[in-house]
Amino acid sequence: MDLRLNDKTAFVSGSTRGIGFAIARALLGEGAAVVINGRSDTGVEDALRRLRTEFPDARVSGLVADFGDPAQVQNLLGALDEVDILVNNVGLFGLARFEDISDDEWRRYFDVNVMSGVRLSRHVLGGMIARNWGRVIFVGSESGVNIPADMLHYGATKAAMLALGNGLAKLTRGTDVTVNTILGGPTYSDGVADTVTQIAQAQAVAPEETKAAIIGANRTTLLQRFIEPVEIAQLALYLASPLSSATNGAAVRADGGVLTAMV
Ligand SMILES: NC(=O)c1ccc[n+]([C@@H]2O[C@H](COP(=O)([O-])OP(=O)(O)OC[C@H]3O[C@@H](n4cnc5c(N)ncnc54)[C@H](OP(=O)(O)O)[C@@H]3O)[C@@H](O)[C@H]2O)c1
């Protein structure tokens, strides 16, 4: 199937590894031009090297910025040319007791997980509407619908992201621009793999054992395994494609069946 992405340019926030990298890689595989992002020169350069090795003809470049720092975001926006596809992927996550989450940590979560999408969308949406074509995709989470008690800050920001995506879609009325959110489920990204390894080391067990225990403790997953980043990327590809033209303002699941509600 031709996803008709080879004349498009995309920016993917937080894409040196994990789900963002998988999305950047998938878009390059479809012939799109892609701008990746991460917090450090070395992280971005390493990701660019891996992508250029796999796709020698790729039109791929990188912009370094920490979405927790508004000044760095401002610099990134100044360097970001017109894009057809914006993937708001960057996001922090981590277990924390509600009592232990400081105001600064709440602000950091909102800056990285929500304001990144606000700032980037504000920068590109007007141009997409003026050109009458564009795609804004938020990489959200089932945790934004079913808020985890041990990750309230994460769940609250993912709920805000869902609201933002739905609201922004209303600004696209009558155009060929769409704004949609992916509700991802437990995905074995690099960040999650790091966490699993840390837990396994602390418990002196093998990472595979910890990985199986986490999925075993998830009472609703139909998939019964972690999702692979490429499985999220495949849905992102569809939402980025002109083929998804009738899907707008939606929350589309790639959650492995974790959410139990019918709609
Ligand atoms: N993994 C899951 O189970 C899961 C489930 C549902 C939704 N999601 C969502 O998917 C998205 C990606 O998660 P992931 O699991 O793929 O994460 P990950 O493996 O930890 O990768 C995070 C990426 O974001 C970059 N990054 C982190 N903080 C950044 C910042 N402040 N500014 C700019 N870049 C930053 C990292 O690059 P550098 O380290 O090079 O800076 C890296 O490329 C998040 O929004 C997350 O909420 C994940």
Coordinates of N, CA, C and O and ligand atoms in Angstrom, one line a residue, residues 14-20 37-40 43 65-68 89-93 112 139-141 154 158 184-187 189-192, ligand 1:
G14 N 11.5 14.1 20.6 CA 11.9 13.0 21.4 C 12.1 11.7 20.6 O 11.5 10.7 20.9
S15 N 13.1 11.8 19.6 CA 13.1 10.7 18.7 C 14.5 10.1 18.5 O 14.8 9.5 17.4
T16 N 15.4 10.2 19.5 CA 16.7 9.6 19.3 C 16.6 8.1 19.7 O 17.5 7.3 19.4
R17 N 15.5 7.7 20.4 CA 15.3 6.3 20.7 C 13.9 6.1 21.0 O 13.0 6.9 20.9
G18 N 13.5 4.8 21.4 CA 12.2 4.5 21.8 C 11.1 4.6 20.7 O 11.5 4.4 19.5
I19 N 9.9 5.0 21.1 CA 8.8 5.1 20.1 C 9.1 6.2 19.1 O 8.8 6.0 17.9
G20 N 9.6 7.3 19.6 CA 9.9 8.4 18.6 C 10.9 8.0 17.5 O 10.7 8.3 16.4
N37 N 14.8 14.8 17.1 CA 15.1 15.7 18.2 C 15.4 14.8 19.5 O 14.9 13.7 19.7
G38 N 16.3 15.4 20.2 CA 16.7 14.9 21.5 C 17.4 16.0 22.3 O 17.6 17.1 21.8
R39 N 17.8 15.6 23.5 CA 18.4 16.7 24.4 C 19.9 16.9 24.2 O 20.4 18.0 24.7
S40 N 20.6 16.0 23.6 CA 22.0 16.2 23.5 C 22.5 16.1 22.0 O 21.9 15.3 21.2
G43 N 23.4 12.4 21.5 CA 22.2 11.5 21.3 C 21.6 11.7 19.9 O 21.3 10.7 19.2
A65 N 17.1 20.0 21.5 CA 16.5 20.9 22.4 C 15.8 20.1 23.5 O 15.3 19.0 23.3
D66 N 15.9 20.6 24.7 CA 15.2 20.0 25.9 C 13.9 20.6 26.0 O 13.8 21.8 26.3
F67 N 12.8 19.8 25.9 CA 11.5 20.4 26.0 C 11.1 20.8 27.4 O 10.0 21.4 27.6
G68 N 12.0 20.5 28.4 CA 11.8 21.0 29.7 C 12.3 22.5 29.9 O 12.1 23.1 30.9
N89 N 5.7 13.5 20.3 CA 6.0 12.2 21.0 C 6.7 12.3 22.3 O 6.5 11.5 23.2
V90 N 7.5 13.4 22.5 CA 8.3 13.5 23.7 C 7.4 13.4 25.0 O 6.3 13.9 25.1
G91 N 8.0 12.6 26.0 CA 7.2 12.5 27.2 C 8.0 11.8 28.3 O 8.8 10.9 28.0
L92 N 7.8 12.3 29.5 CA 8.5 11.8 30.7 C 7.5 10.8 31.3 O 6.3 11.0 31.3
F93 N 8.0 9.7 31.9 CA 7.2 8.8 32.7 C 8.0 8.2 33.8 O 9.3 8.2 33.7
V112 N 7.3 19.2 29.6 CA 7.8 18.3 28.7 C 6.6 17.5 28.0 O 6.6 17.4 26.8
V139 N 1.4 11.4 20.7 CA 1.7 10.0 21.2 C 1.2 10.0 22.7 O 1.9 10.4 23.6
G140 N -0.1 9.7 22.9 CA -0.7 9.7 24.2 C -0.6 8.3 24.8 O 0.2 7.4 24.3
S141 N -1.4 8.1 25.8 CA -1.3 6.8 26.5 C -2.6 6.4 27.1 O -3.5 7.3 27.4
Y154 N 2.0 11.7 35.5 CA 2.0 11.2 34.1 C 0.6 11.1 33.6 O 0.3 11.6 32.5
K158 N -1.1 13.1 30.4 CA -1.6 12.4 29.2 C -3.1 12.7 29.0 O -3.5 12.7 27.9
G184 N -1.3 4.8 23.4 CA -0.4 3.6 23.5 C -0.6 2.8 24.8 O -1.0 3.4 25.8
G185 N -0.3 1.6 24.8 CA -0.2 0.8 26.0 C 1.2 0.4 26.3 O 2.1 1.0 25.7
P186 N 1.4 -0.5 27.3 CA 2.8 -0.8 27.7 C 3.7 -1.2 26.6 O 3.4 -2.3 25.9
T187 N 4.7 -0.4 26.3 CA 5.5 -0.6 25.1 C 7.0 -0.8 25.5 O 7.5 0.0 26.4
S189 N 9.9 0.2 25.0 CA 10.8 1.2 24.4 C 12.1 1.1 25.1 O 12.3 0.4 26.1
D190 N 13.1 1.9 24.7 CA 14.4 1.9 25.3 C 14.3 2.4 26.8 O 14.9 1.9 27.7
G191 N 13.4 3.5 27.0 CA 13.2 4.0 28.3 C 12.6 2.9 29.2 O 13.0 2.8 30.4
V192 N 11.6 2.2 28.8 CA 11.0 1.2 29.6 C 12.0 0.0 29.8 O 12.1 -0.5 30.9
Ligands
LIG1 N1 6.8 3.1 26.6 C1 5.5 3.0 27.0 O1 5.0 2.1 27.6 C2 4.5 4.1 26.5 C3 3.1 3.8 26.5 C4 2.3 4.8 26.1 C5 2.7 6.0 25.7 N2 4.1 6.3 25.7 C6 4.5 7.6 25.3 O2 5.5 7.5 24.2 C7 6.4 8.6 24.2 C8 7.8 8.1 24.1 O3 8.0 7.2 25.2 P1 9.2 6.1 25.1 O4 8.8 5.0 26.0 O5 9.5 5.8 23.7 O6 10.4 6.9 25.7 P2 12.0 6.6 25.7 O7 12.3 5.3 25.2 O8 12.5 7.0 27.1 O9 12.5 7.7 24.7 C9 12.4 9.1 25.0 C10 12.9 9.9 23.9 O10 12.6 11.3 24.2 C11 13.8 12.0 24.3 N3 13.6 13.0 25.4 C12 13.4 12.7 26.7 N4 13.2 13.8 27.4 C13 13.3 14.8 26.5 C14 13.2 16.2 26.6 N5 13.0 16.8 27.8 N6 13.4 17.0 25.5 C15 13.6 16.4 24.3 N7 13.7 15.1 24.1 C16 13.6 14.3 25.2 C17 14.9 11.0 24.5 O11 16.1 11.5 23.8 P3 17.4 11.9 24.6 O12 17.6 11.0 25.8 O13 18.5 11.7 23.5 O14 17.3 13.3 25.0 C18 14.4 9.8 23.7 O15 14.7 10.0 22.3 C19 6.1 9.3 25.5 O16 5.3 10.4 25.3 C20 5.3 8.3 26.4 O17 4.5 8.9 27.3 C21 5.0 5.3 26.1

